[in-house]
Coordinates of C-alpha atoms and ligand atoms in Angstrom, one line a residue:
X1 CA 79.4 109.7 91.9
X2 CA 77.8 106.8 93.6
X3 CA 81.5 104.7 95.5
X4 CA 81.2 101.9 97.3
X5 CA 84.3 100.9 98.9
X6 CA 85.3 97.0 100.0
X7 CA 87.7 96.8 102.8
X8 CA 87.2 99.7 105.1
X9 CA 91.8 98.7 106.1
X10 CA 93.7 102.1 105.9
X11 CA 93.7 102.0 101.9
X12 CA 89.6 101.9 101.5
X13 CA 88.7 103.9 104.8
X14 CA 91.3 107.0 103.7
X15 CA 89.9 106.7 100.1
X16 CA 87.0 106.7 101.2
X17 CA 87.2 109.5 103.2
X18 CA 89.1 111.6 100.1
X19 CA 86.7 110.7 98.3
X20 CA 84.0 111.9 100.5
X21 CA 85.5 114.8 100.8
X22 CA 85.5 115.3 96.8
X23 CA 80.7 115.7 96.5
X24 CA 81.2 111.8 96.1
X25 CA 78.8 109.4 97.6
X26 CA 80.6 107.0 99.5
X27 CA 80.1 103.9 101.1
X28 CA 82.5 101.7 102.6
X29 CA 81.7 97.8 102.8
X30 CA 83.7 95.3 105.8
X31 CA 82.2 92.3 107.5
X32 CA 83.9 94.0 110.9
X33 CA 81.0 94.8 112.6
X34 CA 82.3 96.4 115.5
X35 CA 84.7 98.2 112.3
X36 CA 81.6 99.6 111.0
X37 CA 80.4 100.5 114.5
X38 CA 82.9 102.4 115.1
X39 CA 83.5 103.8 111.4
X40 CA 79.8 105.6 111.5
X41 CA 80.1 106.5 115.8
X42 CA 83.6 108.4 114.4
X43 CA 85.4 105.7 115.9
X44 CA 88.5 106.0 113.5
X45 CA 90.4 101.9 113.4
X46 CA 94.0 103.7 113.7
X47 CA 95.6 106.8 114.0
X48 CA 96.3 109.0 111.1
X49 CA 96.6 112.2 111.5
X50 CA 93.3 114.4 109.9
X51 CA 91.6 111.5 109.4
X52 CA 89.6 111.9 112.4
X53 CA 88.5 115.4 111.1
X54 CA 87.4 114.6 107.5
X55 CA 84.6 112.0 109.1
X56 CA 83.3 114.3 111.6
X57 CA 82.7 116.3 108.6
X58 CA 81.5 113.7 106.4
X59 CA 80.2 110.9 107.7
X60 CA 76.3 110.4 108.2
X61 CA 75.9 112.3 104.7
X62 CA 78.4 111.4 102.4
X63 CA 79.7 108.4 104.1
X64 CA 78.5 105.9 105.3
X65 CA 79.7 102.6 106.7
X66 CA 78.2 99.2 106.2
X67 CA 78.2 95.3 106.5
X68 CA 75.3 95.3 103.2
X69 CA 77.8 95.0 100.2
X70 CA 74.8 94.2 98.1
X71 CA 72.3 97.2 98.5
X72 CA 75.6 99.6 98.0
X73 CA 76.9 97.7 95.3
X74 CA 73.6 97.8 93.4
X75 CA 73.3 101.8 94.0
X76 CA 77.1 102.6 92.8
X77 CA 78.8 103.3 89.5
X78 CA 82.0 101.9 90.8
X79 CA 83.3 99.4 93.3
X80 CA 86.8 99.7 94.6
X81 CA 88.2 96.5 96.4
X82 CA 90.7 97.5 99.0
X83 CA 91.2 94.1 100.4
X84 CA 94.4 93.3 102.4
X85 CA 97.5 91.0 99.8
X86 CA 99.3 89.5 102.3
X87 CA 102.4 87.7 101.5
X88 CA 102.2 83.6 102.8
X89 CA 105.3 81.5 102.1
X90 CA 103.3 80.7 98.5
X91 CA 103.4 84.3 97.2
X92 CA 101.1 86.8 97.4
X93 CA 97.5 85.5 99.6
X94 CA 94.5 86.4 97.4
X95 CA 91.9 84.9 99.2
X96 CA 90.3 88.3 100.0
X97 CA 90.7 89.9 96.5
X98 CA 88.9 86.3 95.5
X99 CA 86.4 86.7 98.1
X100 CA 85.3 90.2 97.4
X101 CA 85.0 89.9 93.7
X102 CA 83.4 86.5 94.4
X103 CA 80.7 88.2 96.2
X104 CA 80.8 91.5 93.7
X105 CA 80.0 89.4 91.1
X106 CA 76.7 87.6 92.3
X107 CA 75.2 90.9 93.0
X108 CA 76.1 91.8 89.4
X109 CA 74.1 89.1 88.1
X110 CA 71.2 91.5 89.7
X111 CA 73.2 94.9 88.2
X112 CA 70.5 96.8 85.7
X113 CA 73.3 99.4 85.2
X114 CA 76.6 99.6 84.4
X115 CA 78.5 98.8 87.0
X116 CA 82.9 99.4 87.1
X117 CA 85.1 97.1 89.6
X118 CA 88.1 98.4 89.9
X119 CA 91.2 97.0 91.9
X120 CA 93.2 99.5 94.7
X121 CA 94.5 96.8 96.6
X122 CA 98.5 95.8 95.8
X123 CA 98.2 92.9 93.1
X124 CA 100.6 91.5 91.4
X125 CA 100.9 91.5 87.4
X126 CA 97.8 90.1 85.4
X127 CA 95.8 89.2 88.9
X128 CA 93.3 92.1 87.6
X129 CA 92.7 90.6 84.3
X130 CA 92.9 87.2 84.8
X131 CA 91.9 86.9 88.3
X132 CA 89.6 89.1 88.8
X133 CA 88.5 89.2 85.6
X134 CA 87.1 85.9 85.9
X135 CA 86.1 85.7 88.6
X136 CA 83.5 88.9 87.8
X137 CA 82.3 87.4 84.3
X138 CA 82.1 83.8 85.8
X139 CA 79.9 84.9 88.8
X140 CA 77.8 87.4 86.9
X141 CA 77.0 86.0 83.7
X142 CA 78.3 88.8 82.4
X143 CA 80.2 90.5 79.7
X144 CA 83.7 92.9 80.9
X145 CA 83.1 95.9 78.7
X146 CA 80.1 95.5 77.8
X147 CA 78.2 94.6 80.5
X148 CA 80.4 95.3 83.7
X149 CA 83.8 96.9 84.1
X150 CA 86.9 95.9 85.4
X151 CA 90.1 98.4 86.1
X152 CA 93.3 98.5 88.1
X153 CA 94.1 101.8 90.2
X154 CA 96.8 101.3 92.9
X155 CA 97.3 104.2 96.1
X156 CA 100.6 105.1 96.8
X157 CA 99.8 106.7 100.4
X158 CA 102.1 106.7 103.3
X159 CA 100.7 105.8 107.1
X160 CA 101.2 108.8 108.3
X161 CA 100.4 111.2 105.6
X162 CA 98.3 108.9 104.3
X163 CA 95.5 112.1 104.3
X164 CA 97.3 114.1 102.6
X165 CA 98.7 111.8 100.1
X166 CA 95.1 110.9 98.7
X167 CA 94.2 114.0 98.7
X168 CA 96.8 115.1 96.6
X169 CA 98.2 112.6 94.7
X170 CA 101.4 112.7 92.8
X171 CA 99.2 110.5 90.0
X172 CA 97.0 108.5 89.3
X173 CA 97.1 105.8 87.3
X174 CA 94.6 104.3 86.2
X175 CA 94.0 100.5 84.0
X176 CA 91.0 99.6 82.9
X177 CA 88.0 99.7 79.6
X178 CA 86.8 102.6 78.7
X179 CA 83.8 103.4 80.5
X180 CA 85.1 102.9 83.4
X181 CA 88.6 104.8 82.8
X182 CA 86.1 107.3 82.4
X183 CA 84.5 107.0 85.6
X184 CA 87.9 107.1 87.2
X185 CA 88.7 110.3 85.2
X186 CA 85.4 112.0 86.4
X187 CA 86.3 110.8 90.2
X188 CA 89.7 112.8 90.4
X189 CA 87.8 115.4 88.0
X190 CA 89.1 117.4 91.7
X191 CA 92.2 116.3 91.7
X192 CA 95.4 118.8 90.5
X193 CA 97.7 116.0 89.2
X194 CA 98.5 114.1 86.6
X195 CA 95.9 111.1 85.1
X196 CA 97.8 108.3 83.9
X197 CA 95.7 106.2 81.7
X198 CA 96.5 102.9 80.9
X199 CA 95.9 98.8 80.9
X200 CA 95.3 97.0 84.0
X201 CA 99.1 95.1 84.4
X202 CA 100.9 98.0 83.6
X203 CA 98.8 99.7 86.6
X204 CA 100.0 96.1 88.7
X205 CA 103.6 96.2 88.5
X206 CA 103.9 101.0 88.3
X207 CA 102.7 100.0 92.0
X208 CA 105.0 96.9 92.6
X209 CA 108.0 98.9 91.6
X210 CA 107.5 102.4 93.4
X211 CA 107.3 100.2 96.0
X212 CA 110.4 98.1 95.3
X213 CA 112.1 101.3 93.9
X214 CA 112.3 103.0 97.7
X215 CA 112.8 99.5 99.7
X216 CA 116.3 99.3 97.3
X217 CA 117.4 102.9 97.9
X218 CA 117.1 102.2 101.6
X219 CA 118.9 98.5 101.5
X220 CA 121.4 100.5 99.2
X221 CA 121.7 103.8 101.6
X222 CA 121.8 100.1 104.5
X223 CA 124.8 98.8 102.8
X224 CA 126.9 101.9 102.6
X225 CA 126.2 103.0 106.1
X226 CA 127.6 99.4 107.1
X227 CA 131.3 99.7 105.1
X228 CA 131.1 103.0 106.1
X229 CA 130.5 101.8 109.8
X230 CA 134.5 100.6 109.9
X231 CA 136.1 103.7 108.7
X232 CA 136.2 106.2 111.8
X233 CA 136.5 109.3 109.6
X234 CA 133.2 108.5 108.1
X235 CA 129.8 109.3 109.0
X236 CA 126.9 108.2 106.9
X237 CA 124.0 111.2 107.2
X238 CA 127.0 113.2 106.2
X239 CA 127.9 111.1 103.0
X240 CA 123.6 110.6 102.0
X241 CA 123.6 114.4 102.7
X242 CA 126.1 115.4 100.1
X243 CA 125.0 112.7 97.7
X244 CA 121.1 114.0 97.8
X245 CA 122.1 117.7 96.8
X246 CA 122.6 116.5 93.7
X247 CA 120.3 118.1 91.4
X248 CA 119.1 114.6 90.5
X249 CA 117.8 114.1 93.5
X250 CA 116.8 117.2 94.8
X251 CA 115.3 119.2 91.9
X252 CA 115.9 122.7 92.3
X253 CA 113.4 125.2 90.6
X254 CA 114.7 128.4 87.8
X255 CA 115.3 130.7 90.6
X256 CA 118.2 128.0 91.9
X257 CA 115.9 127.3 94.6
X258 CA 115.6 124.1 96.0
X259 CA 112.3 122.6 95.3
X260 CA 112.0 119.3 98.0
X261 CA 112.9 119.9 101.0
X262 CA 116.7 119.1 102.8
X263 CA 115.1 115.6 103.3
X264 CA 117.4 112.2 102.9
X265 CA 114.3 110.4 101.1
X266 CA 114.3 107.3 100.9
X267 CA 118.5 107.6 101.3
X268 CA 118.2 107.8 105.1
X269 CA 120.3 104.4 106.5
X270 CA 118.5 103.3 109.7
X271 CA 117.5 99.9 111.8
X272 CA 115.5 99.2 108.3
X273 CA 112.4 99.7 106.4
X274 CA 108.7 98.0 108.0
X275 CA 105.2 98.5 107.9
X276 CA 102.1 96.8 105.8
X277 CA 103.6 97.3 102.4
X278 CA 107.5 97.5 102.0
X279 CA 108.6 93.8 103.2
X280 CA 105.8 91.5 101.8
X281 CA 105.2 93.4 98.5
X282 CA 109.1 93.3 97.9
X283 CA 108.5 89.6 98.5
X284 CA 105.7 89.0 96.8
X285 CA 107.3 90.7 94.3
X286 CA 110.4 88.3 94.3
X287 CA 108.1 85.6 94.3
X288 CA 105.9 86.3 91.5
X289 CA 109.2 87.0 89.4
X290 CA 110.9 83.8 90.1
X291 CA 107.5 81.5 89.7
X292 CA 107.5 83.2 86.5
X293 CA 110.9 82.3 85.4
X294 CA 112.9 85.7 85.4
X295 CA 114.2 85.7 88.6
X296 CA 115.3 88.8 90.2
X297 CA 119.0 89.3 91.4
X298 CA 118.8 92.8 93.3
X299 CA 115.3 92.5 95.1
X300 CA 116.7 89.2 97.1
X301 CA 119.7 91.8 98.4
X302 CA 117.4 94.5 99.5
X303 CA 115.3 91.5 101.6
X304 CA 118.6 90.2 103.2
X305 CA 120.0 93.4 104.2
X306 CA 116.4 94.8 105.9
X307 CA 116.2 91.5 107.4
X308 CA 120.1 91.7 109.5
X309 CA 118.9 95.6 109.5
X310 CA 117.7 95.5 113.5
X311 CA 120.0 92.9 114.6
X312 CA 122.9 95.6 114.0
X313 CA 121.3 98.3 116.7
X314 CA 121.9 94.6 119.1
X315 CA 125.4 94.5 117.8
X316 CA 126.1 98.5 118.6
X317 CA 124.7 97.6 122.2
X318 CA 126.4 94.9 122.8
X319 CA 129.6 96.0 122.1
X320 CA 129.3 99.4 123.9
X321 CA 128.0 98.2 127.0
X322 CA 130.4 95.1 127.0
X323 CA 127.5 92.5 127.0
X324 CA 124.0 92.6 127.6
X325 CA 122.6 90.4 130.3
X326 CA 120.5 92.2 133.2
X327 CA 121.8 95.3 131.4
X328 CA 118.9 98.5 131.5
X329 CA 117.8 99.4 128.4
X330 CA 115.2 101.6 127.0
X331 CA 113.6 101.4 123.7
X332 CA 112.3 104.7 122.2
X333 CA 109.6 103.9 119.2
X334 CA 107.1 101.0 118.2
X335 CA 105.8 101.8 115.2
X336 CA 107.5 100.9 112.5
X337 CA 107.9 105.3 111.5
X338 CA 106.1 108.5 113.0
X339 CA 102.6 109.4 112.9
X340 CA 101.6 105.7 112.8
X341 CA 99.9 103.5 115.8
X342 CA 101.2 101.0 112.7
X343 CA 103.8 98.7 114.4
X344 CA 103.4 95.2 111.3
X345 CA 107.4 94.6 110.2
X346 CA 108.0 96.9 112.7
X347 CA 112.5 96.7 113.5
X348 CA 111.0 97.1 116.7
X349 CA 109.4 94.0 117.2
X350 CA 113.1 92.1 116.3
X351 CA 114.9 94.4 118.7
X352 CA 113.2 93.0 121.5
X353 CA 113.0 89.5 120.8
X354 CA 117.0 89.7 120.4
X355 CA 117.2 91.7 123.6
X356 CA 114.3 89.3 125.9
X357 CA 116.6 86.2 124.5
X358 CA 119.4 88.1 125.6
X359 CA 118.3 88.9 129.1
X360 CA 118.4 92.5 129.2
X361 CA 116.1 94.3 131.5
X362 CA 113.3 96.6 128.8
X363 CA 111.6 99.2 129.3
X364 CA 109.3 100.2 125.7
X365 CA 107.8 103.8 124.9
X366 CA 105.9 104.7 122.2
X367 CA 103.5 107.7 122.0
X368 CA 100.9 106.1 119.9
X369 CA 101.6 102.1 119.6
X370 CA 101.8 100.8 122.9
X371 CA 98.5 99.2 123.0
X372 CA 99.2 97.1 119.1
X373 CA 102.8 96.3 121.1
X374 CA 101.3 94.9 124.3
X375 CA 99.4 92.2 122.1
X376 CA 102.5 91.1 120.7
X377 CA 104.4 91.9 124.4
X378 CA 102.4 92.3 127.2
X379 CA 105.1 91.4 129.6
X380 CA 107.9 94.0 128.9
X381 CA 107.6 97.1 131.0
X382 CA 106.1 100.1 129.1
X383 CA 107.0 103.8 129.9
X384 CA 104.0 106.1 130.2
X385 CA 106.7 109.2 129.3
X386 CA 109.7 109.7 127.5
X387 CA 111.3 111.0 130.5
X388 CA 110.2 107.7 132.9
X389 CA 111.6 105.3 130.5
X390 CA 115.2 106.8 130.1
X391 CA 115.8 107.4 133.7
X392 CA 118.6 105.1 135.5
X393 CA 119.2 103.4 132.0
X394 CA 122.6 102.1 130.7
X395 CA 121.3 102.7 126.8
X396 CA 118.7 104.5 125.4
X397 CA 117.5 103.0 122.0
X398 CA 115.7 105.0 118.7
X399 CA 114.0 103.1 116.6
X400 CA 111.4 105.6 115.5
X401 CA 112.3 109.5 114.5
X402 CA 109.2 111.0 116.1
X403 CA 108.9 114.2 116.4
X404 CA 108.1 114.0 120.1
X405 CA 112.0 113.1 120.6
X406 CA 113.8 115.8 119.0
X407 CA 114.4 117.5 123.1
X408 CA 115.9 114.1 123.5
X409 CA 118.9 115.6 124.2
X410 CA 118.3 117.9 126.5
X411 CA 116.3 115.8 128.3
X412 CA 119.5 113.8 128.7
X413 CA 121.6 115.6 129.6
X414 CA 120.0 116.9 132.4
X415 CA 118.7 113.5 133.6
X416 CA 121.1 110.6 132.6
X417 CA 124.0 112.5 130.5
X418 CA 126.4 109.4 130.5
X419 CA 123.8 107.5 128.8
X420 CA 125.1 105.6 125.8
X421 CA 122.3 107.0 123.0
X422 CA 122.1 104.6 120.2
X423 CA 120.4 106.4 116.9
X424 CA 118.7 104.1 115.1
X425 CA 117.3 106.6 112.3
X426 CA 120.3 108.9 112.8
X427 CA 118.2 111.7 113.4
X428 CA 120.4 113.4 115.9
X429 CA 123.5 114.6 116.3
X430 CA 126.6 113.1 117.3
X431 CA 127.9 115.5 119.0
X432 CA 124.4 116.6 120.8
X433 CA 125.3 113.4 123.6
X434 CA 128.5 112.5 125.3
X435 CA 127.8 108.9 124.6
X436 CA 126.3 108.3 120.8
X437 CA 126.2 105.6 118.7
X438 CA 124.2 105.2 114.9
X439 CA 123.9 102.9 112.1
X440 CA 126.8 103.7 110.1
X441 CA 129.2 105.5 112.1
X442 CA 132.5 103.8 113.4
X443 CA 132.3 103.0 117.3
Ligands
UDX1 C1 104.8 102.7 101.2 C2 105.5 103.7 100.4 O1 106.5 104.8 100.7 C3 103.5 103.7 99.8 O2 103.9 104.7 98.0 C4 103.3 102.5 100.3 O3 101.5 103.4 99.4 C5 103.5 101.4 100.9 O4 104.7 101.6 101.4 P1 104.6 103.1 103.9 O5 105.2 102.2 104.5 O6 103.8 104.2 104.7 O7 104.3 103.9 102.6 O8 105.6 104.1 104.7 P2 107.3 104.6 104.2 O9 107.4 106.9 104.1 O10 107.2 105.1 102.6 O11 108.6 104.2 104.7 C6 108.5 102.3 104.9 C7 109.5 101.9 105.8 O12 110.9 102.9 105.2 C8 109.5 102.5 107.2 O13 109.6 101.7 108.1 C9 110.1 104.1 107.1 O14 110.9 103.8 108.3 C10 111.6 103.5 106.7 N1 112.6 104.6 106.3 C11 112.1 105.9 105.1 C12 113.5 104.1 106.0 O15 114.0 103.6 106.5 N2 115.0 105.2 105.2 C13 114.4 106.6 104.5 O16 115.0 107.1 103.9 C14 112.9 106.5 104.3

């Protein structure tokens, strides 16, 4: 099938690369000329494990980036809209979705065959049918379902595991008219997963509900962690590990073997969730529910708990160091999660801001996210490696659970054994350090 993907951000480019690897002819369209040139030159615009290899294999054959929307749409069977949907104070900002729909609609005036437009961007319930559908039919002078198709198929990929998630999706959710659904089925024919056929509004709500559930689990764990930290005998990690072994969270196969690995999926207490999805999507859903006259009670608490988590790390530092002024502190981890260079809504941003305000002397380090962080904080100290970051510091704070940090106990015991280690992700054992503190642990 020939596919146009409008918007070469995270979702767009990874989806394009994955579909190209399944033998579809894919065009990535973006208005950013430099991004288009970079992609065609084989340079990925962001760090994502495995993406480079797929681009190297398929670029120039069945994958191509371009700024030419008209040509590609007219050549394609289906277009995916994968542009950003940021959150503004007035709820979800649909500017980019509307622009994409308007441009595609105008082009479709000239289309000779049935072309389907499928929204993949995360949009609030009703957007595809009412806003995108209306724009498309008005601009093209064509009727949806008769002359052009309209669908909604959300993307569930996680940054850092995006290629793996796209190659092996847990499910494909697809809304739309009959012909569009048929095309989506063909596109995903080679994917060994469940195909959930539904309507556009349900597809939109499935995506929000999924993100809201995981964000709620994280804030729930962080709330219990806060309570746990008042009890000297309790460690939240031990609590959550035991809770997670319940077979409803850690299923077992018929032989009694655990099906999921023993990690605490979304029940891990820490400095909070960040990224390009959870924070904006939870706020957008909350705003939408309120404006529909059905305000939610749980999500405002999820947001409030999460907003507080970075300050909890600073509180721990303050308590242990007896004040923050002039204290030498290393921050390890700037990305919002490991295996990405993305710092959007990263807890590190709030922690660094607060520490700067308290006049601490901070040095930061991240294996991938340094250049993105420098755009926000050009004048702080950046260490070139972990060892130089932690040397001669009074405290070391871990905010991202990079695998590279796993050897920290060994490094600290040989270089700076008395340093205070504040574990913002609870990735270490208390016994591995002389001086250990963390979220959900009494001090
Ligand atoms: C998320 C959804 O998982 C994905 O399905 C959706 O398509 C986009 O949003 P992503 O933002 O890439 O994906 O990352 P994810 O791995 O879900 O982590 C989000 C945040 O939660 C990170 O900041 C992470 O550190 C934090 N987190 C995760 C916790 O604080 N505790 C946990 O137990 C798990």
